[in-house]
Tab-separated table of N, CA, C and O in Angstrom:
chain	number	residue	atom	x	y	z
D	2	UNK	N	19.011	0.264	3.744
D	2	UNK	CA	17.633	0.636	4.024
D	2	UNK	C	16.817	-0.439	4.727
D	2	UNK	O	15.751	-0.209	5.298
D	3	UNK	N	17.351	-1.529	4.650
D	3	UNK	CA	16.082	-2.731	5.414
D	3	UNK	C	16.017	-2.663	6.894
D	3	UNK	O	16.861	-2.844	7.771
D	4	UNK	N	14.712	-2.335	6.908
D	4	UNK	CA	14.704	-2.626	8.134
D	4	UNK	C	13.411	-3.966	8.928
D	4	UNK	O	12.394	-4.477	8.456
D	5	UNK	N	13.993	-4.097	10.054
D	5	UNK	CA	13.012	-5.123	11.020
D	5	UNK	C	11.911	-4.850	10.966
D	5	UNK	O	11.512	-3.711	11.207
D	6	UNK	N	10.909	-6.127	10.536
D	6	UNK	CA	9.425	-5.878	10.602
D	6	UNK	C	8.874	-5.885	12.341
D	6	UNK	O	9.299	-6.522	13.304
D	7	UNK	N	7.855	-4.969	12.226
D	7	UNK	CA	7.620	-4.330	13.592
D	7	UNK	C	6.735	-5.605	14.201
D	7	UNK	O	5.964	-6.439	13.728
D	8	UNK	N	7.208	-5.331	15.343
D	8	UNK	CA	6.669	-7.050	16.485
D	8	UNK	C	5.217	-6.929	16.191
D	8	UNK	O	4.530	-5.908	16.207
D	9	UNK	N	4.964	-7.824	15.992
D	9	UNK	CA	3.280	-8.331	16.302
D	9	UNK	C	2.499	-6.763	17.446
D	9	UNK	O	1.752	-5.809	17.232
D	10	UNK	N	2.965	-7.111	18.172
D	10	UNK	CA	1.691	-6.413	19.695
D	10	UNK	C	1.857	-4.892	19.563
D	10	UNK	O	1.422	-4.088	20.388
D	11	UNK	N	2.832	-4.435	17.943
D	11	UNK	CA	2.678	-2.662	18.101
D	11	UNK	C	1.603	-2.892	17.125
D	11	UNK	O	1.355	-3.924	16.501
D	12	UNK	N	0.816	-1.389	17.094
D	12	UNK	CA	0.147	-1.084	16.496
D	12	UNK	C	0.381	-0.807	14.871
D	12	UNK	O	1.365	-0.100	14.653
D	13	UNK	N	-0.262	-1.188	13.844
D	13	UNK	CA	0.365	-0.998	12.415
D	13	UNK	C	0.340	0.420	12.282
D	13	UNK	O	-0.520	1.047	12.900
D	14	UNK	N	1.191	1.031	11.539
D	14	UNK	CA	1.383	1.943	11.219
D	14	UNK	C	1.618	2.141	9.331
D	14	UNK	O	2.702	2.271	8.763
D	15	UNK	N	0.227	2.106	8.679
D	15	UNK	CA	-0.035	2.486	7.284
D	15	UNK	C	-0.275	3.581	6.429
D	15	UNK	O	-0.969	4.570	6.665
D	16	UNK	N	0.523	3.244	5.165
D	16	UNK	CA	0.076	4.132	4.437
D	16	UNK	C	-1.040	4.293	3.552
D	16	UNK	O	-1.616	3.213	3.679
D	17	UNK	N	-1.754	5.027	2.669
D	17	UNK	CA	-2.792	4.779	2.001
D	17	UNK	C	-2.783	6.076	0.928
D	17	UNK	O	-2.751	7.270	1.226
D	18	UNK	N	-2.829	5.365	-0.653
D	18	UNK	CA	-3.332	6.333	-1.598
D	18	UNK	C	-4.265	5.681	-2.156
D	18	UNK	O	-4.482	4.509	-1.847
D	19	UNK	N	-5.076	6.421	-3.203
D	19	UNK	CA	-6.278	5.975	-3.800
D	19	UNK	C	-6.183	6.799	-5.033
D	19	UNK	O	-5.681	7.922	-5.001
D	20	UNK	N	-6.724	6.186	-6.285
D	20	UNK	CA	-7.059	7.711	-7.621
D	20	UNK	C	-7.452	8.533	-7.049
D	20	UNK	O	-7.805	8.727	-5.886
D	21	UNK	N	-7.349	9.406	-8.491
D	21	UNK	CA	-7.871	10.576	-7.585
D	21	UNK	C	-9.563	10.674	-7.861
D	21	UNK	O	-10.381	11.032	-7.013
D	22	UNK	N	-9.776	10.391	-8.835
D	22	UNK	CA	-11.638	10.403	-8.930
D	22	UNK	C	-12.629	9.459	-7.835
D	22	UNK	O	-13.826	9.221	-7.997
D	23	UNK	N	-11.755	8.998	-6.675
D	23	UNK	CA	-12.697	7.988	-5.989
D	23	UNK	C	-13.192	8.857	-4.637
D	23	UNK	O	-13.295	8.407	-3.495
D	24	UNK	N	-13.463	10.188	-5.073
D	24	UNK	CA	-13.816	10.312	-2.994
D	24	UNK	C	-15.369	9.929	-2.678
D	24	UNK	O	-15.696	9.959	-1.492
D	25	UNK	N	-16.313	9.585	-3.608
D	25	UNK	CA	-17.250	9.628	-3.413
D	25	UNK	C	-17.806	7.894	-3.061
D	25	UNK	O	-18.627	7.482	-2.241
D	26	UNK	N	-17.124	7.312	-3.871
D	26	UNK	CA	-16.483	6.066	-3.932
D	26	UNK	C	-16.990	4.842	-2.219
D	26	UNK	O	-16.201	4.469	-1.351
D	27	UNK	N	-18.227	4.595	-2.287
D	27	UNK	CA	-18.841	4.070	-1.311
D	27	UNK	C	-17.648	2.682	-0.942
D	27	UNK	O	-17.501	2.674	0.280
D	28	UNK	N	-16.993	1.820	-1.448
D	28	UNK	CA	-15.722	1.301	-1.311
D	28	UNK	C	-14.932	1.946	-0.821
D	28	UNK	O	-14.950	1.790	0.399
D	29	UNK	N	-14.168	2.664	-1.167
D	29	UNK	CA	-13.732	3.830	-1.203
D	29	UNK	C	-13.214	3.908	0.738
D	29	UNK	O	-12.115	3.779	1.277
D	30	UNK	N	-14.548	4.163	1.282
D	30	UNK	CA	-14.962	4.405	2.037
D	30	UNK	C	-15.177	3.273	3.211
D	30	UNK	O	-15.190	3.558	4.408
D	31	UNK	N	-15.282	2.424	2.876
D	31	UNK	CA	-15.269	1.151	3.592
D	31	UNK	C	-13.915	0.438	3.812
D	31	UNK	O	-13.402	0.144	4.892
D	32	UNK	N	-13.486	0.239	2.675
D	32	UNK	CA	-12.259	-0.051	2.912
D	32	UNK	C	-11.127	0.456	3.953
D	32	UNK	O	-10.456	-0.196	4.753
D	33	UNK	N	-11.148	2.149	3.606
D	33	UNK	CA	-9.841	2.683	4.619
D	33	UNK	C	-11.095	2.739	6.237
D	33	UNK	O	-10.576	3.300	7.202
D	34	UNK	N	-12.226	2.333	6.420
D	34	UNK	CA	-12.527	2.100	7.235
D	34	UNK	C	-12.557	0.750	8.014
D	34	UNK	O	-12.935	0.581	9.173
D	35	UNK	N	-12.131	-0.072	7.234
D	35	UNK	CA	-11.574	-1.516	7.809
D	35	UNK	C	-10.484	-1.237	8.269
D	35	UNK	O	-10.437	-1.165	9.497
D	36	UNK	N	-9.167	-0.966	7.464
D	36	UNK	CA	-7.389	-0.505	7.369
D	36	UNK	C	-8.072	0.664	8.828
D	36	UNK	O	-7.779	0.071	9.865
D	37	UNK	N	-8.475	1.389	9.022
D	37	UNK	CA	-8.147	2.374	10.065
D	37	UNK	C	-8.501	1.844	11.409
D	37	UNK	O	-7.933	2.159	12.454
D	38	UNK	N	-9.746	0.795	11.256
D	38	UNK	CA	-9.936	0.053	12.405
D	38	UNK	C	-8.824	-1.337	12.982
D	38	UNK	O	-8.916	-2.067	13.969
D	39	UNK	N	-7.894	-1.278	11.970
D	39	UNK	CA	-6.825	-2.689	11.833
D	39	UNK	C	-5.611	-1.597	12.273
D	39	UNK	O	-4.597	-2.149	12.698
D	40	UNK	N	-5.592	-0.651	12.244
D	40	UNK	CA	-4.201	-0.003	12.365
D	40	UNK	C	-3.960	0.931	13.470
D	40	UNK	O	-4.996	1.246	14.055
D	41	UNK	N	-2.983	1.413	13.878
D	41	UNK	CA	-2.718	2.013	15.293
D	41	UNK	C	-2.805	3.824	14.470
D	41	UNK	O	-3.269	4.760	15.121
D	42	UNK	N	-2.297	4.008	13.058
D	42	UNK	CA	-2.335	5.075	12.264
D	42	UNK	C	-2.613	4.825	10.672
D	42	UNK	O	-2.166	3.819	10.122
D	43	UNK	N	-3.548	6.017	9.813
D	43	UNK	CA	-3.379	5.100	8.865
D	43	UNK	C	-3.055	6.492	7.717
D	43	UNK	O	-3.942	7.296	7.430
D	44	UNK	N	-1.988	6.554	7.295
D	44	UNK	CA	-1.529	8.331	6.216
D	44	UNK	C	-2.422	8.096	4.940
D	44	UNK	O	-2.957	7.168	4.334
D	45	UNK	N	-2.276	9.510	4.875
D	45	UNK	CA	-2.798	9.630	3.485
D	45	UNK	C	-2.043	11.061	3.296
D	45	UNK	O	-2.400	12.194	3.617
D	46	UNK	N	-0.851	10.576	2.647
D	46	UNK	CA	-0.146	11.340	2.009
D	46	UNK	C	-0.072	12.037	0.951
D	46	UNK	O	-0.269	11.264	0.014
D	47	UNK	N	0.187	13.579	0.395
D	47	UNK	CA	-0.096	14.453	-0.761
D	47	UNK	C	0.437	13.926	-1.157
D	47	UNK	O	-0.449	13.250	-1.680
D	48	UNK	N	1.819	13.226	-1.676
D	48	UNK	CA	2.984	12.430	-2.223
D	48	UNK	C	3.115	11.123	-2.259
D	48	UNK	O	3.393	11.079	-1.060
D	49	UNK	N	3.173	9.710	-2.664
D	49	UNK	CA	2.942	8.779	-2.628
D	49	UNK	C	4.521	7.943	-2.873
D	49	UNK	O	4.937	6.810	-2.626
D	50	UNK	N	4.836	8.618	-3.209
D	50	UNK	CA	6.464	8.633	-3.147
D	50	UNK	C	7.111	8.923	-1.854
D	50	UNK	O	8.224	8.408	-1.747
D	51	UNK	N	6.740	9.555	-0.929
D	51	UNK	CA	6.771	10.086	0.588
D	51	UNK	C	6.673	8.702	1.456
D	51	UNK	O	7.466	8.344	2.327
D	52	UNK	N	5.268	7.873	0.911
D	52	UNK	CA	5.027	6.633	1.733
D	52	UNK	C	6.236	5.488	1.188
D	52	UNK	O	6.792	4.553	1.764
D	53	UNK	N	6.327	5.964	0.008
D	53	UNK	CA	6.799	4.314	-0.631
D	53	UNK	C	8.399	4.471	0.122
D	53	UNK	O	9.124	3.498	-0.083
D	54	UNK	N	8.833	5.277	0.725
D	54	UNK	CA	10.737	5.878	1.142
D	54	UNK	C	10.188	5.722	2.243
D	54	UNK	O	10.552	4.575	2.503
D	55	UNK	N	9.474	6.095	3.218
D	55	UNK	CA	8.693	5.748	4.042
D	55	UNK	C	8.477	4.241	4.772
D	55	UNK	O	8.621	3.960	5.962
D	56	UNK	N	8.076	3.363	3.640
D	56	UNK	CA	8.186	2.287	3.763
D	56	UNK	C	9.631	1.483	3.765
D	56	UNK	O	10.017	0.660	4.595
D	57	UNK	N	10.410	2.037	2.419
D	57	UNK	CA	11.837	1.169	2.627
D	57	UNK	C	12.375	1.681	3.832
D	57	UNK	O	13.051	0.963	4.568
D	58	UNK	N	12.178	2.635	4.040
D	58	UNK	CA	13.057	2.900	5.628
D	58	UNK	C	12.728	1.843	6.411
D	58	UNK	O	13.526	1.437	7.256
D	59	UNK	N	11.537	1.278	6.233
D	59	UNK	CA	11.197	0.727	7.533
D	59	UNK	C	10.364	1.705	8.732
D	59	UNK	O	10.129	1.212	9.835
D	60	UNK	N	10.011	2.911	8.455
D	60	UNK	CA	9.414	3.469	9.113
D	60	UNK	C	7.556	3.708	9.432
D	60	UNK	O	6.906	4.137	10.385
D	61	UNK	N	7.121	3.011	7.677
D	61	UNK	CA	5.663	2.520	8.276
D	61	UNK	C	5.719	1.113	8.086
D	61	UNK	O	6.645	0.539	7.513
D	62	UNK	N	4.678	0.543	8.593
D	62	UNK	CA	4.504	-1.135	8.231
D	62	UNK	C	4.106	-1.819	6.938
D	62	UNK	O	4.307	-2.947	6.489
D	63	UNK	N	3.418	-0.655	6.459
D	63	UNK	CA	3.239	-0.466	4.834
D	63	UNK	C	2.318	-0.080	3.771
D	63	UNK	O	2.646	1.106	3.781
D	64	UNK	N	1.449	-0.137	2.884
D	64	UNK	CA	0.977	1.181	2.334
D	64	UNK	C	-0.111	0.379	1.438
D	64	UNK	O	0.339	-0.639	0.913
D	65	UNK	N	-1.125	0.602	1.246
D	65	UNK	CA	-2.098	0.166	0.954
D	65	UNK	C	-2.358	1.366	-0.271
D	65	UNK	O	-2.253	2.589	-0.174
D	66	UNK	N	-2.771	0.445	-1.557
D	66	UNK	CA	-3.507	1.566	-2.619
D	66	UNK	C	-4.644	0.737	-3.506
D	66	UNK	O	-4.426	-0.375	-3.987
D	67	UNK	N	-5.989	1.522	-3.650
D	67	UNK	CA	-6.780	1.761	-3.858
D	67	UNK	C	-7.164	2.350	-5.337
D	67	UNK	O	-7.553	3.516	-5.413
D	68	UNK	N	-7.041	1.450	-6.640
D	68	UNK	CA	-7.354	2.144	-7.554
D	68	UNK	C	-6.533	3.685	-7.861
D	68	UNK	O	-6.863	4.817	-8.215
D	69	UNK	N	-4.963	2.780	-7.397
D	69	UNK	CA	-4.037	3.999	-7.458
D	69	UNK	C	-3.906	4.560	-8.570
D	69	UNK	O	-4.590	4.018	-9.438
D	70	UNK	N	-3.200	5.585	-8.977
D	70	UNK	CA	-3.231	6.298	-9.822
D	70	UNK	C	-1.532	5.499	-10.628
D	70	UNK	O	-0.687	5.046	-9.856
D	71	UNK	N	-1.315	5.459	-12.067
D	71	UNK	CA	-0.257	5.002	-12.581
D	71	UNK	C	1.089	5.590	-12.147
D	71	UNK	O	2.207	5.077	-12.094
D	72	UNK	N	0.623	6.895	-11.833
D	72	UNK	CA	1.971	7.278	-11.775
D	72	UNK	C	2.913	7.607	-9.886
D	72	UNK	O	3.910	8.217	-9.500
D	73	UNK	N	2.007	6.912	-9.362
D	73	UNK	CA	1.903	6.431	-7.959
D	73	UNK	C	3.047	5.296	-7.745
D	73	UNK	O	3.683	5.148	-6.702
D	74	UNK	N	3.197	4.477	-8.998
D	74	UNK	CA	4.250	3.551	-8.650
D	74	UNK	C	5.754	3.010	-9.134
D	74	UNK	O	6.480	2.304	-8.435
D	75	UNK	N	6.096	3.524	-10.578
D	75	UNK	CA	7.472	3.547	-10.743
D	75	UNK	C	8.563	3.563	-10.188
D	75	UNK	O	9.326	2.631	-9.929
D	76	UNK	N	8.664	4.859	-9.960
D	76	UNK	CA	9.895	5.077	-8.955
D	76	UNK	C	9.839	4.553	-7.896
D	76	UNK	O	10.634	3.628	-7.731
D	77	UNK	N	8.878	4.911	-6.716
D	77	UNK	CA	8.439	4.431	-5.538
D	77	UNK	C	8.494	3.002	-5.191
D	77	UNK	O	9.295	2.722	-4.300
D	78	UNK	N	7.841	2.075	-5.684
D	78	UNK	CA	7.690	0.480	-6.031
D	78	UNK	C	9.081	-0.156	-6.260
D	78	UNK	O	9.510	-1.137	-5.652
D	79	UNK	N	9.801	0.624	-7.339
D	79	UNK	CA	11.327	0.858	-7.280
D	79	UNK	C	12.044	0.311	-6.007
D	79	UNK	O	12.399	-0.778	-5.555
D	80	UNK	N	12.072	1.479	-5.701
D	80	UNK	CA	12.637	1.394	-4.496
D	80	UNK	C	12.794	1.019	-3.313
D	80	UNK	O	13.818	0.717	-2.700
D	81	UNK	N	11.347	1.059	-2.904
D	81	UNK	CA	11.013	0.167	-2.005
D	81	UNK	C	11.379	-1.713	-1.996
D	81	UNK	O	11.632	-2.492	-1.077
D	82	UNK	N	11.234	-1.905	-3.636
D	82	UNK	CA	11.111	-3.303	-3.745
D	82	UNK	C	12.945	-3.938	-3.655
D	82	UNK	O	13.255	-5.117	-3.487
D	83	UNK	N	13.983	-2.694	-3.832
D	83	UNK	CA	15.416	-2.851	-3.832
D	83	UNK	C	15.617	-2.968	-2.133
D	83	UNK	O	16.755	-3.197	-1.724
D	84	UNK	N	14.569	-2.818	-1.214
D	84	UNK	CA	14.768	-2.463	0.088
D	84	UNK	C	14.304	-3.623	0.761
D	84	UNK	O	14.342	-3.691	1.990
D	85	UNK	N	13.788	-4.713	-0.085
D	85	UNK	CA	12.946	-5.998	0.392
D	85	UNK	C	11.414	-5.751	0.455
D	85	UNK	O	10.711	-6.663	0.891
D	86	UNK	N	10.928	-4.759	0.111
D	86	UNK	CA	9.601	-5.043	0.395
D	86	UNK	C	8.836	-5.790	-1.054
D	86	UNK	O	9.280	-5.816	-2.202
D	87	UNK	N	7.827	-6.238	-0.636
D	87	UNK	CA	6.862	-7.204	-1.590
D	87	UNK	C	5.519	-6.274	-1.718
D	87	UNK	O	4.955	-5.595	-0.860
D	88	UNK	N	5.240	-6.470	-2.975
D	88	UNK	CA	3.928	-5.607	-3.053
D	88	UNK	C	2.781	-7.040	-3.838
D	88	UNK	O	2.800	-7.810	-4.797
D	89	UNK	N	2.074	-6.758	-2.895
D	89	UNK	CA	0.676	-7.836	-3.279
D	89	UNK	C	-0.534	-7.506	-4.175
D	89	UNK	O	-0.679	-6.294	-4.338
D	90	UNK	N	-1.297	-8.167	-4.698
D	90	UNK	CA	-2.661	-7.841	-5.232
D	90	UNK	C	-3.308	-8.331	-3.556
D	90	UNK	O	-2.776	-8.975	-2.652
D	91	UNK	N	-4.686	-7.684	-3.677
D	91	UNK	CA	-5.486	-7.691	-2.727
D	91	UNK	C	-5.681	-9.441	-2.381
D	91	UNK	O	-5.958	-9.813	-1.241
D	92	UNK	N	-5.524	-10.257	-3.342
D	92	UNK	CA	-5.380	-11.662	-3.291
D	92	UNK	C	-4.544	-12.214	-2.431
D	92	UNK	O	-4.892	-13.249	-1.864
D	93	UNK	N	-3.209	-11.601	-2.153
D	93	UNK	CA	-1.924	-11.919	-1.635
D	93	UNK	C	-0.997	-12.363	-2.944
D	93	UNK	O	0.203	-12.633	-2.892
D	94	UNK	N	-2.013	-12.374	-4.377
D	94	UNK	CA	-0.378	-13.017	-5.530
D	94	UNK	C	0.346	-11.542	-5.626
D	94	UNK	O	0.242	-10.404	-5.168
D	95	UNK	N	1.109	-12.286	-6.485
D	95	UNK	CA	2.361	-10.964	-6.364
D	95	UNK	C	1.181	-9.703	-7.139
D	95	UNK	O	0.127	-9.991	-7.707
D	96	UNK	N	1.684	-8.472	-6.965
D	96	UNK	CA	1.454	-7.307	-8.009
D	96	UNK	C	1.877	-7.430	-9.046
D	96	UNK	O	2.961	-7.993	-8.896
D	97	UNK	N	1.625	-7.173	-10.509
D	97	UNK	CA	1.967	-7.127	-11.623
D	97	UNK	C	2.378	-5.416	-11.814
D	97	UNK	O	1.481	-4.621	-12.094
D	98	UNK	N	3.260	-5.130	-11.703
D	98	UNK	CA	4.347	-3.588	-11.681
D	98	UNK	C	4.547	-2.814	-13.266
D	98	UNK	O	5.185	-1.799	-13.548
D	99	UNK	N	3.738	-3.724	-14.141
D	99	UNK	CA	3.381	-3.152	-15.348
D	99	UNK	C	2.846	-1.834	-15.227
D	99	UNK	O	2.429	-1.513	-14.115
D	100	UNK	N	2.772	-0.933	-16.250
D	100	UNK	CA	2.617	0.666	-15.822
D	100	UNK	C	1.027	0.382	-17.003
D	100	UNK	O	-0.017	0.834	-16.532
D	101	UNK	N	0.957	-0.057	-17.889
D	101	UNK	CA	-0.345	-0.218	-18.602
D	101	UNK	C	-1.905	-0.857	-17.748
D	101	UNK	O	-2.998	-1.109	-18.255
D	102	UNK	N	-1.422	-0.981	-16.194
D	102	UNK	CA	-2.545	-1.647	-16.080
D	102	UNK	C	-4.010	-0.917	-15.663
D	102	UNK	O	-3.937	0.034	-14.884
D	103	UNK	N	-5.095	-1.256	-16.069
D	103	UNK	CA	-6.493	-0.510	-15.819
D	103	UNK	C	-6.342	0.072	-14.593
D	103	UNK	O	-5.382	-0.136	-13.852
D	104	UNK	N	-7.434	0.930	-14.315
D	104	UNK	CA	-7.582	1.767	-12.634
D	104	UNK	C	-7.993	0.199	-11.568
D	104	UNK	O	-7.485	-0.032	-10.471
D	105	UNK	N	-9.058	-0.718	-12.309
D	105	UNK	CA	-9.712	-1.944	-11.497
D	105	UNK	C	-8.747	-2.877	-11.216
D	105	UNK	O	-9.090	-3.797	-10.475
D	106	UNK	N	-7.422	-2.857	-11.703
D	106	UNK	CA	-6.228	-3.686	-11.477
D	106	UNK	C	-5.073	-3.029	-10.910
D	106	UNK	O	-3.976	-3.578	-11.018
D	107	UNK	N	-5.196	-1.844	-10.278
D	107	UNK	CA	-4.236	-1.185	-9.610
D	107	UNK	C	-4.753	-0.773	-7.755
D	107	UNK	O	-4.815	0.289	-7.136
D	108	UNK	N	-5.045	-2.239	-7.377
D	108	UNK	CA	-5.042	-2.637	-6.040
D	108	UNK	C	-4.079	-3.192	-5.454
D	108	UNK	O	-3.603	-4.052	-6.195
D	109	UNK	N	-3.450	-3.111	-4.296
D	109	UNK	CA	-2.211	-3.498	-3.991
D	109	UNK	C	-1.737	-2.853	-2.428
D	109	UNK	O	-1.858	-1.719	-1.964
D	110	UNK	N	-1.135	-4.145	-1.847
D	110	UNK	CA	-0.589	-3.783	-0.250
D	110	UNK	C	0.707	-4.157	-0.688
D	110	UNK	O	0.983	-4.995	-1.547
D	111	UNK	N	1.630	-3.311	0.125
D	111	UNK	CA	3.354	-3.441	-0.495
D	111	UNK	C	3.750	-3.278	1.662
D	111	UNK	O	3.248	-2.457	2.429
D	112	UNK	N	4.531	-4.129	1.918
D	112	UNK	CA	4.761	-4.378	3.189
D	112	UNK	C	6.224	-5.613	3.412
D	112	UNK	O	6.227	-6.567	2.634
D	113	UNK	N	7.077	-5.542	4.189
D	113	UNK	CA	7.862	-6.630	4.588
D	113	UNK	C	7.634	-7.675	4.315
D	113	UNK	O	6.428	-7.920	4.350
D	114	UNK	N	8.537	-8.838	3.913
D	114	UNK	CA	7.836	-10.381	4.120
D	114	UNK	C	7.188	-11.078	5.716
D	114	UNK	O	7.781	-11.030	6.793
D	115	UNK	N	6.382	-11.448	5.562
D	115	UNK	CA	5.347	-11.999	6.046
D	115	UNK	C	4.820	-11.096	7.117
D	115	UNK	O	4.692	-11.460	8.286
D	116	UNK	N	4.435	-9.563	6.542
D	116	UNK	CA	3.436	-8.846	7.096
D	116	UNK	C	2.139	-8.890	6.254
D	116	UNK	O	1.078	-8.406	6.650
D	117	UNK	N	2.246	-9.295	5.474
D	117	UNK	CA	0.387	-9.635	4.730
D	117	UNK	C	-0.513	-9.716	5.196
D	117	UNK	O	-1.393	-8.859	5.111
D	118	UNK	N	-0.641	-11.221	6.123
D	118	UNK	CA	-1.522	-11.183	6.431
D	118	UNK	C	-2.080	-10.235	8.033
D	118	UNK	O	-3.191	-10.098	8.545
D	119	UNK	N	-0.631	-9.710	8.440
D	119	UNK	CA	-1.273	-8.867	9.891
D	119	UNK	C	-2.077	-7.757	9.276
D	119	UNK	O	-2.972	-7.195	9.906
D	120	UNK	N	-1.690	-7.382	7.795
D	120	UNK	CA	-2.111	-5.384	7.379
D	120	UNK	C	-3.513	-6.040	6.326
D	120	UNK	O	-4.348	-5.214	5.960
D	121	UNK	N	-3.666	-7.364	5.942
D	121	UNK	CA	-4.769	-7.538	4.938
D	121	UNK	C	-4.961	-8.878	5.647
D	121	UNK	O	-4.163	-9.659	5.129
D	122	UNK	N	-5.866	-9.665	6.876
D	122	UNK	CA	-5.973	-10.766	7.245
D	122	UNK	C	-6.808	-11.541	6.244
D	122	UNK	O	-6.526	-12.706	5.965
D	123	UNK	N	-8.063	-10.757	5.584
D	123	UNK	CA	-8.795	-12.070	4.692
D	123	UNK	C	-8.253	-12.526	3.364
D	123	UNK	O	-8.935	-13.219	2.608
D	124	UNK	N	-7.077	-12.154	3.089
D	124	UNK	CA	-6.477	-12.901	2.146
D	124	UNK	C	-7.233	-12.308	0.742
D	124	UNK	O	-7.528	-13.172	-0.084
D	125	UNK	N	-7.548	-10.978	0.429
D	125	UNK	CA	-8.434	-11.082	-0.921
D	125	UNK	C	-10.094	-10.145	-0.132
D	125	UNK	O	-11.097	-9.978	-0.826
């Protein structure tokens, strides 16, 4: 499944889930409006499991979540992470992949090594 992180000069190509109680969510809203202005495409997939196979393929650059929902990352995170990818806190430290964690601690970009900072440049 690994594949080559995409050259610098293409356009990113991201994924994006969020809980589900945030549409009103003035963040919310800002955020995938930063990510959409940083990216060449940015999904928002019914399935989140879709992005994360998605990602180990190597077929997006990688997937951004938003006060994801718990059950958004088991399997998915899984798999992806057997494929080389790294999943970050919005900080850049690693993600903590614990399934107990609050909605305010389930922020996280999951992408190739050393695509971080092209899909999240301010570090946090």
């Amino acid at each position: 499944l690994p594949a080559e992180a995409a050259p610098d000069g293409r356009p990113l190509l991201l994924a994006w889930t969020q809980g589900h109680g945030l549409a009103a969510d003035p963040a919310t809203g800002a955020l995938r409006t930063a990510l959409e202005a940083r990216a060449g495409r940015l999904l928002q997939l019914w399935a989140p499991l879709v992005a994360w196979i998605m990602l180990a393929r190597g077929r997006i650059d990688g997937m951004v979540g938003y006060r994801a929902e718990l059950v958004d990352f088991p399997a998915g995170a899984l798999i992806a992470a057997e494929a080389g990818v790294t999943i970050h806190r919005f900080d850049g430290e690693p993600f903590d992949l614990r399934v107990d964690l609050p909605e305010s601690e389930r922020n996280f970009v999951a992408c190739r090594a050393g695509q971080f900072a092209r899909i999240w440049p301010s570090g946090g």
